[in-house]
PDB file of C-alpha atoms and ligand atoms in Angstrom:
ATOM      1  CA  UNK A   5     -18.214 -16.831  36.161  1.00  0.00           C
ATOM      2  CA  UNK A   6     -18.338 -16.350  32.712  1.00  0.00           C
ATOM      3  CA  UNK A   7     -15.489 -17.081  30.602  1.00  0.00           C
ATOM      4  CA  UNK A   8     -14.222 -13.500  29.420  1.00  0.00           C
ATOM      5  CA  UNK A   9     -14.404 -13.073  26.138  1.00  0.00           C
ATOM      6  CA  UNK A  10     -11.849 -11.425  23.764  1.00  0.00           C
ATOM      7  CA  UNK A  11     -12.415  -7.514  23.024  1.00  0.00           C
ATOM      8  CA  UNK A  12     -13.635  -7.131  19.087  1.00  0.00           C
ATOM      9  CA  UNK A  13     -10.859  -4.299  19.036  1.00  0.00           C
ATOM     10  CA  UNK A  14      -8.333  -4.620  21.419  1.00  0.00           C
ATOM     11  CA  UNK A  15      -6.441  -1.266  21.508  1.00  0.00           C
ATOM     12  CA  UNK A  16      -2.825  -1.377  19.626  1.00  0.00           C
ATOM     13  CA  UNK A  17      -0.641  -0.418  22.775  1.00  0.00           C
ATOM     14  CA  UNK A  18      -1.524  -4.395  23.413  1.00  0.00           C
ATOM     15  CA  UNK A  19      -0.428  -5.730  20.040  1.00  0.00           C
ATOM     16  CA  UNK A  20       3.216  -6.316  19.350  1.00  0.00           C
ATOM     17  CA  UNK A  21       5.112  -4.211  17.306  1.00  0.00           C
ATOM     18  CA  UNK A  22       6.184  -5.028  14.144  1.00  0.00           C
ATOM     19  CA  UNK A  23       7.982  -2.128  12.534  1.00  0.00           C
ATOM     20  CA  UNK A  24       8.138   1.377  14.425  1.00  0.00           C
ATOM     21  CA  UNK A  25       7.331   4.644  13.332  1.00  0.00           C
ATOM     22  CA  UNK A  26      11.185   5.405  13.714  1.00  0.00           C
ATOM     23  CA  UNK A  27      12.224   2.207  11.984  1.00  0.00           C
ATOM     24  CA  UNK A  28       9.232   3.079   9.071  1.00  0.00           C
ATOM     25  CA  UNK A  29      10.845   6.617   9.020  1.00  0.00           C
ATOM     26  CA  UNK A  30      14.344   5.148   8.078  1.00  0.00           C
ATOM     27  CA  UNK A  31      13.458   2.908   5.295  1.00  0.00           C
ATOM     28  CA  UNK A  32      10.673   5.518   3.560  1.00  0.00           C
ATOM     29  CA  UNK A  33      13.522   8.013   3.756  1.00  0.00           C
ATOM     30  CA  UNK A  34      15.673   5.317   1.769  1.00  0.00           C
ATOM     31  CA  UNK A  35      13.048   5.384  -0.131  1.00  0.00           C
ATOM     32  CA  UNK A  36      12.508   8.077  -1.160  1.00  0.00           C
ATOM     33  CA  UNK A  37      16.599   8.524  -1.258  1.00  0.00           C
ATOM     34  CA  UNK A  38      16.494   5.754  -4.243  1.00  0.00           C
ATOM     35  CA  UNK A  39      13.204   6.692  -6.133  1.00  0.00           C
ATOM     36  CA  UNK A  40      15.363  10.995  -5.990  1.00  0.00           C
ATOM     37  CA  UNK A  41      17.794   8.967  -7.654  1.00  0.00           C
ATOM     38  CA  UNK A  42      16.494   6.430 -10.599  1.00  0.00           C
ATOM     39  CA  UNK A  43      14.118   9.593 -11.279  1.00  0.00           C
ATOM     40  CA  UNK A  44      16.365  12.501 -10.507  1.00  0.00           C
ATOM     41  CA  UNK A  45      18.154  11.763 -14.118  1.00  0.00           C
ATOM     42  CA  UNK A  46      15.004  11.515 -16.641  1.00  0.00           C
ATOM     43  CA  UNK A  47      14.876  14.900 -17.421  1.00  0.00           C
ATOM     44  CA  UNK A  48      10.730  14.460 -17.913  1.00  0.00           C
ATOM     45  CA  UNK A  49      10.532  18.365 -17.487  1.00  0.00           C
ATOM     46  CA  UNK A  50       6.782  16.548 -15.531  1.00  0.00           C
ATOM     47  CA  UNK A  51       6.387  15.865 -11.936  1.00  0.00           C
ATOM     48  CA  UNK A  52       6.499  12.280 -11.326  1.00  0.00           C
ATOM     49  CA  UNK A  53       2.411  11.157 -10.193  1.00  0.00           C
ATOM     50  CA  UNK A  54       2.323   8.859  -7.188  1.00  0.00           C
ATOM     51  CA  UNK A  55      -0.476   7.381  -7.483  1.00  0.00           C
ATOM     52  CA  UNK A  56      -1.640   6.451  -4.175  1.00  0.00           C
ATOM     53  CA  UNK A  57      -4.320   3.697  -3.938  1.00  0.00           C
ATOM     54  CA  UNK A  58      -7.317   4.726  -0.569  1.00  0.00           C
ATOM     55  CA  UNK A  59      -7.589   4.405   2.201  1.00  0.00           C
ATOM     56  CA  UNK A  60      -4.452   2.518   3.445  1.00  0.00           C
ATOM     57  CA  UNK A  61      -0.953   3.747   1.427  1.00  0.00           C
ATOM     58  CA  UNK A  62      -2.517   7.752   2.279  1.00  0.00           C
ATOM     59  CA  UNK A  63      -0.121   7.782   5.247  1.00  0.00           C
ATOM     60  CA  UNK A  64       2.904   6.143   3.228  1.00  0.00           C
ATOM     61  CA  UNK A  65       2.125   8.230   0.208  1.00  0.00           C
ATOM     62  CA  UNK A  66       1.817  11.761   2.411  1.00  0.00           C
ATOM     63  CA  UNK A  67       5.781  10.411   3.386  1.00  0.00           C
ATOM     64  CA  UNK A  68       7.358   9.218   0.333  1.00  0.00           C
ATOM     65  CA  UNK A  69       6.121  12.117  -0.938  1.00  0.00           C
ATOM     66  CA  UNK A  70       7.788  14.917   1.565  1.00  0.00           C
ATOM     67  CA  UNK A  71      10.810  12.181   0.733  1.00  0.00           C
ATOM     68  CA  UNK A  72      11.355  12.463  -2.825  1.00  0.00           C
ATOM     69  CA  UNK A  73      13.089  15.598  -3.089  1.00  0.00           C
ATOM     70  CA  UNK A  74      12.494  16.063  -6.795  1.00  0.00           C
ATOM     71  CA  UNK A  75       9.388  17.222  -8.132  1.00  0.00           C
ATOM     72  CA  UNK A  76       6.005  15.230  -7.565  1.00  0.00           C
ATOM     73  CA  UNK A  77       2.668  15.280  -7.207  1.00  0.00           C
ATOM     74  CA  UNK A  78       0.174  13.007  -6.208  1.00  0.00           C
ATOM     75  CA  UNK A  79      -3.751  11.296  -7.446  1.00  0.00           C
ATOM     76  CA  UNK A  80      -6.022   8.772  -5.779  1.00  0.00           C
ATOM     77  CA  UNK A  81      -8.082   5.874  -6.895  1.00  0.00           C
ATOM     78  CA  UNK A  82     -10.813   3.649  -4.846  1.00  0.00           C
ATOM     79  CA  UNK A  83     -10.904   0.141  -5.430  1.00  0.00           C
ATOM     80  CA  UNK A  84     -13.847  -2.374  -3.439  1.00  0.00           C
ATOM     81  CA  UNK A  85     -13.280  -6.157  -4.349  1.00  0.00           C
ATOM     82  CA  UNK A  86     -15.541  -9.258  -4.641  1.00  0.00           C
ATOM     83  CA  UNK A  87     -14.825 -11.990  -2.238  1.00  0.00           C
ATOM     84  CA  UNK A  88     -10.896 -10.802  -1.879  1.00  0.00           C
ATOM     85  CA  UNK A  89      -8.499 -12.889  -1.380  1.00  0.00           C
ATOM     86  CA  UNK A  90     -10.069 -15.856  -2.047  1.00  0.00           C
ATOM     87  CA  UNK A  91     -10.666 -15.747  -5.688  1.00  0.00           C
ATOM     88  CA  UNK A  92      -7.927 -16.265  -7.876  1.00  0.00           C
ATOM     89  CA  UNK A  93      -9.519 -13.360 -10.892  1.00  0.00           C
ATOM     90  CA  UNK A  94      -9.352 -10.264 -10.694  1.00  0.00           C
ATOM     91  CA  UNK A  95     -12.115  -9.552  -8.590  1.00  0.00           C
ATOM     92  CA  UNK A  96     -11.906  -5.937  -7.968  1.00  0.00           C
ATOM     93  CA  UNK A  97     -13.658  -2.888  -9.731  1.00  0.00           C
ATOM     94  CA  UNK A  98     -12.526   0.762  -9.421  1.00  0.00           C
ATOM     95  CA  UNK A  99     -14.723   3.102  -7.318  1.00  0.00           C
ATOM     96  CA  UNK A 100     -12.965   6.330  -7.897  1.00  0.00           C
ATOM     97  CA  UNK A 101     -10.178   7.106 -10.779  1.00  0.00           C
ATOM     98  CA  UNK A 102      -7.268   9.182 -10.981  1.00  0.00           C
ATOM     99  CA  UNK A 103      -8.591  12.990 -11.646  1.00  0.00           C
ATOM    100  CA  UNK A 104      -5.828  13.493 -14.244  1.00  0.00           C
ATOM    101  CA  UNK A 105      -4.203  12.254 -17.174  1.00  0.00           C
ATOM    102  CA  UNK A 106      -1.504  10.004 -16.616  1.00  0.00           C
ATOM    103  CA  UNK A 107      -0.320   9.764 -20.770  1.00  0.00           C
ATOM    104  CA  UNK A 108       3.380  10.082 -20.741  1.00  0.00           C
ATOM    105  CA  UNK A 109       4.062  11.554 -17.772  1.00  0.00           C
ATOM    106  CA  UNK A 110       6.184   8.943 -14.989  1.00  0.00           C
ATOM    107  CA  UNK A 111       3.102   6.963 -12.127  1.00  0.00           C
ATOM    108  CA  UNK A 112       4.649   5.015  -9.159  1.00  0.00           C
ATOM    109  CA  UNK A 113       1.534   3.538  -8.114  1.00  0.00           C
ATOM    110  CA  UNK A 114       1.749   3.708  -4.012  1.00  0.00           C
ATOM    111  CA  UNK A 115       0.076   1.207  -2.105  1.00  0.00           C
ATOM    112  CA  UNK A 116       0.195  -0.264   1.830  1.00  0.00           C
ATOM    113  CA  UNK A 117       0.458  -3.328   1.070  1.00  0.00           C
ATOM    114  CA  UNK A 118       1.176  -5.581  -1.413  1.00  0.00           C
ATOM    115  CA  UNK A 119      -1.106  -8.967  -0.096  1.00  0.00           C
ATOM    116  CA  UNK A 120      -2.573 -11.173  -2.574  1.00  0.00           C
ATOM    117  CA  UNK A 121      -1.653  -8.652  -5.656  1.00  0.00           C
ATOM    118  CA  UNK A 122      -4.970  -8.795  -7.369  1.00  0.00           C
ATOM    119  CA  UNK A 123      -5.747  -5.059  -6.444  1.00  0.00           C
ATOM    120  CA  UNK A 124      -2.554  -4.101  -7.684  1.00  0.00           C
ATOM    121  CA  UNK A 125      -2.251  -6.772 -11.044  1.00  0.00           C
ATOM    122  CA  UNK A 126      -5.504  -4.582 -11.390  1.00  0.00           C
ATOM    123  CA  UNK A 127      -4.536  -1.308 -11.131  1.00  0.00           C
ATOM    124  CA  UNK A 128      -1.163  -1.670 -13.418  1.00  0.00           C
ATOM    125  CA  UNK A 129      -4.093  -2.823 -15.435  1.00  0.00           C
ATOM    126  CA  UNK A 130      -5.671  -0.400 -15.420  1.00  0.00           C
ATOM    127  CA  UNK A 131      -2.989   2.577 -15.402  1.00  0.00           C
ATOM    128  CA  UNK A 132      -0.988   1.301 -18.595  1.00  0.00           C
ATOM    129  CA  UNK A 133      -4.119   1.881 -20.741  1.00  0.00           C
ATOM    130  CA  UNK A 134      -3.281   5.379 -19.888  1.00  0.00           C
ATOM    131  CA  UNK A 135      -0.278   5.221 -21.321  1.00  0.00           C
ATOM    132  CA  UNK A 136       2.274   6.780 -19.015  1.00  0.00           C
ATOM    133  CA  UNK A 137       5.683   7.266 -19.758  1.00  0.00           C
ATOM    134  CA  UNK A 138       6.695   4.422 -17.180  1.00  0.00           C
ATOM    135  CA  UNK A 139       5.085   3.052 -13.941  1.00  0.00           C
ATOM    136  CA  UNK A 140       5.964   1.240 -11.321  1.00  0.00           C
ATOM    137  CA  UNK A 141       5.131  -0.199  -7.301  1.00  0.00           C
ATOM    138  CA  UNK A 142       5.655   0.684  -4.477  1.00  0.00           C
ATOM    139  CA  UNK A 143       4.559  -0.643  -1.482  1.00  0.00           C
ATOM    140  CA  UNK A 144       4.688  -0.279   2.662  1.00  0.00           C
ATOM    141  CA  UNK A 145       5.070  -4.180   2.727  1.00  0.00           C
ATOM    142  CA  UNK A 146       5.115  -7.327   1.249  1.00  0.00           C
ATOM    143  CA  UNK A 147       3.945 -10.125   1.792  1.00  0.00           C
ATOM    144  CA  UNK A 148       4.826 -12.395  -0.990  1.00  0.00           C
ATOM    145  CA  UNK A 149       3.550 -15.460   0.783  1.00  0.00           C
ATOM    146  CA  UNK A 150       0.228 -15.202   0.105  1.00  0.00           C
ATOM    147  CA  UNK A 151       0.334 -14.168  -3.397  1.00  0.00           C
ATOM    148  CA  UNK A 152      -2.298 -15.589  -6.076  1.00  0.00           C
ATOM    149  CA  UNK A 153      -0.883 -13.410  -9.471  1.00  0.00           C
ATOM    150  CA  UNK A 154       2.203 -13.102 -10.178  1.00  0.00           C
ATOM    151  CA  UNK A 155       3.246  -9.345  -9.088  1.00  0.00           C
ATOM    152  CA  UNK A 156       6.478  -7.739  -7.909  1.00  0.00           C
ATOM    153  CA  UNK A 157       7.030  -4.558  -6.612  1.00  0.00           C
ATOM    154  CA  UNK A 158       9.923  -1.817  -7.219  1.00  0.00           C
ATOM    155  CA  UNK A 159      10.182  -0.680  -4.144  1.00  0.00           C
ATOM    156  CA  UNK A 160       9.066  -2.196  -0.966  1.00  0.00           C
ATOM    157  CA  UNK A 161       9.219  -1.229   2.516  1.00  0.00           C
ATOM    158  CA  UNK A 162       9.558  -3.897   4.349  1.00  0.00           C
ATOM    159  CA  UNK A 163       9.073  -8.148   3.702  1.00  0.00           C
ATOM    160  CA  UNK A 164       6.240  -9.770   6.369  1.00  0.00           C
ATOM    161  CA  UNK A 165       5.850 -13.372   6.603  1.00  0.00           C
ATOM    162  CA  UNK A 166       1.962 -14.178   7.005  1.00  0.00           C
ATOM    163  CA  UNK A 167       0.711 -11.721   9.989  1.00  0.00           C
ATOM    164  CA  UNK A 168      -2.155  -9.210   9.597  1.00  0.00           C
ATOM    165  CA  UNK A 169      -0.809  -5.477  10.544  1.00  0.00           C
ATOM    166  CA  UNK A 170      -1.769  -2.185  11.166  1.00  0.00           C
ATOM    167  CA  UNK A 171      -1.149   1.125  11.663  1.00  0.00           C
ATOM    168  CA  UNK A 172       0.387   3.126   9.712  1.00  0.00           C
ATOM    169  CA  UNK A 173      -2.348   3.962   7.381  1.00  0.00           C
ATOM    170  CA  UNK A 174      -3.987   0.418   7.888  1.00  0.00           C
ATOM    171  CA  UNK A 175      -6.852  -0.910   9.193  1.00  0.00           C
ATOM    172  CA  UNK A 176      -9.184  -3.565  10.485  1.00  0.00           C
ATOM    173  CA  UNK A 177     -12.833  -2.529   9.997  1.00  0.00           C
ATOM    174  CA  UNK A 178     -10.929   0.700   9.659  1.00  0.00           C
ATOM    175  CA  UNK A 179      -9.476   1.069  12.765  1.00  0.00           C
ATOM    176  CA  UNK A 180      -6.463   1.698  14.317  1.00  0.00           C
ATOM    177  CA  UNK A 181      -5.350   3.310  10.735  1.00  0.00           C
ATOM    178  CA  UNK A 182      -4.301   6.832  12.566  1.00  0.00           C
ATOM    179  CA  UNK A 183      -1.332   3.707  15.067  1.00  0.00           C
ATOM    180  CA  UNK A 184       1.732   5.322  13.774  1.00  0.00           C
ATOM    181  CA  UNK A 185       3.417   2.197  14.614  1.00  0.00           C
ATOM    182  CA  UNK A 186       3.181  -1.092  12.194  1.00  0.00           C
ATOM    183  CA  UNK A 187       1.701  -3.360  15.146  1.00  0.00           C
ATOM    184  CA  UNK A 188       0.871  -7.418  14.289  1.00  0.00           C
ATOM    185  CA  UNK A 189      -3.015  -7.738  15.006  1.00  0.00           C
ATOM    186  CA  UNK A 190      -4.260 -10.700  16.593  1.00  0.00           C
ATOM    187  CA  UNK A 191      -5.619 -13.909  15.671  1.00  0.00           C
ATOM    188  CA  UNK A 192      -5.057 -13.221  11.610  1.00  0.00           C
ATOM    189  CA  UNK A 193      -8.393 -11.685  11.248  1.00  0.00           C
ATOM    190  CA  UNK A 194      -8.709 -12.733   7.305  1.00  0.00           C
ATOM    191  CA  UNK A 195      -7.121 -15.463   6.863  1.00  0.00           C
TER     192      UNK A 195
HETATM  193  P1  IMP B 211      -4.590  -7.984  -2.196  1.00  0.00           P
HETATM  194  O1  IMP B 211      -2.580  -7.498  -2.883  1.00  0.00           O
HETATM  195  O2  IMP B 211      -5.163  -7.579  -3.294  1.00  0.00           O
HETATM  196  O3  IMP B 211      -4.926  -9.711  -1.573  1.00  0.00           O
HETATM  197  O4  IMP B 211      -4.774  -6.408  -1.899  1.00  0.00           O
HETATM  198  C1  IMP B 211      -4.396  -5.914  -1.446  1.00  0.00           C
HETATM  199  C2  IMP B 211      -5.317  -4.769   0.223  1.00  0.00           C
HETATM  200  O5  IMP B 211      -5.666  -6.074   1.250  1.00  0.00           O
HETATM  201  C3  IMP B 211      -4.374  -3.937   1.138  1.00  0.00           C
HETATM  202  O6  IMP B 211      -4.567  -2.557   0.069  1.00  0.00           O
HETATM  203  C4  IMP B 211      -4.964  -3.999   2.175  1.00  0.00           C
HETATM  204  O7  IMP B 211      -6.164  -2.808   1.868  1.00  0.00           O
HETATM  205  C5  IMP B 211      -5.592  -5.401   2.333  1.00  0.00           C
HETATM  206  N1  IMP B 211      -4.756  -6.079   2.985  1.00  0.00           N
HETATM  207  C6  IMP B 211      -3.986  -7.668   2.609  1.00  0.00           C
HETATM  208  N2  IMP B 211      -3.223  -7.543   4.638  1.00  0.00           N
HETATM  209  C7  IMP B 211      -3.607  -6.480   5.174  1.00  0.00           C
HETATM  210  C8  IMP B 211      -3.321  -6.234   6.393  1.00  0.00           C
HETATM  211  O8  IMP B 211      -2.539  -7.021   7.090  1.00  0.00           O
HETATM  212  N3  IMP B 211      -3.761  -6.077   7.365  1.00  0.00           N
HETATM  213  C9  IMP B 211      -4.227  -4.467   6.839  1.00  0.00           C
HETATM  214  N4  IMP B 211      -5.104  -4.381   4.986  1.00  0.00           N
HETATM  215  C10 IMP B 211      -4.627  -6.195   5.048  1.00  0.00           C
HETATM  216 MG1   MG B 212      -5.629  -0.993   0.547  1.00  0.00          MG
END
């Protein structure tokens, strides 16, 4: 009998749930309230700009935008990385830039996971060149043990250990982004 070969893309239903959709919703609601409180007094007159990092942050951004009860608008950037996670220089390139100027605006970069930090430190540097009134970072997940460059988020959904996760926008090989909860992908494919 041949040995059973593990499925490359096991069904998400077989993976351990790290955070359920309900837990995520509660945490995102709390982050939205915190942002509402902190930006509510600013009276800049213009909506906050949420800048999502495609594609992983799309679902978190969609929920966060609606959990913030002061005016906000959004834009997206897309990056690609060369041999990421093993390089300590900012080996990231911009594939899609923001559509609208952010000079003088209060900006929050929205990411799915802060992992090595290469992506967000590159994007933060890039966005600061546009001279926003302020720039903060919101990330759904934070894996502090994986950091290669010093960067912290201002708003963190959950800190997680060194596990590879999927769902709530996050993928493995473009699969599982639509899974409503965050689950642990077996056998940590990248690290
Ligand atoms: P970094 O902080 O530059 O290493 O890159 C973070 C990006 O790597 C995230 O935006 C994700 O796209 C991807 N990533 C890191 N860890 C995971 C994971 O556990 N699951 C899915 N994507 C991940
Ligand atoms: Mg991402």
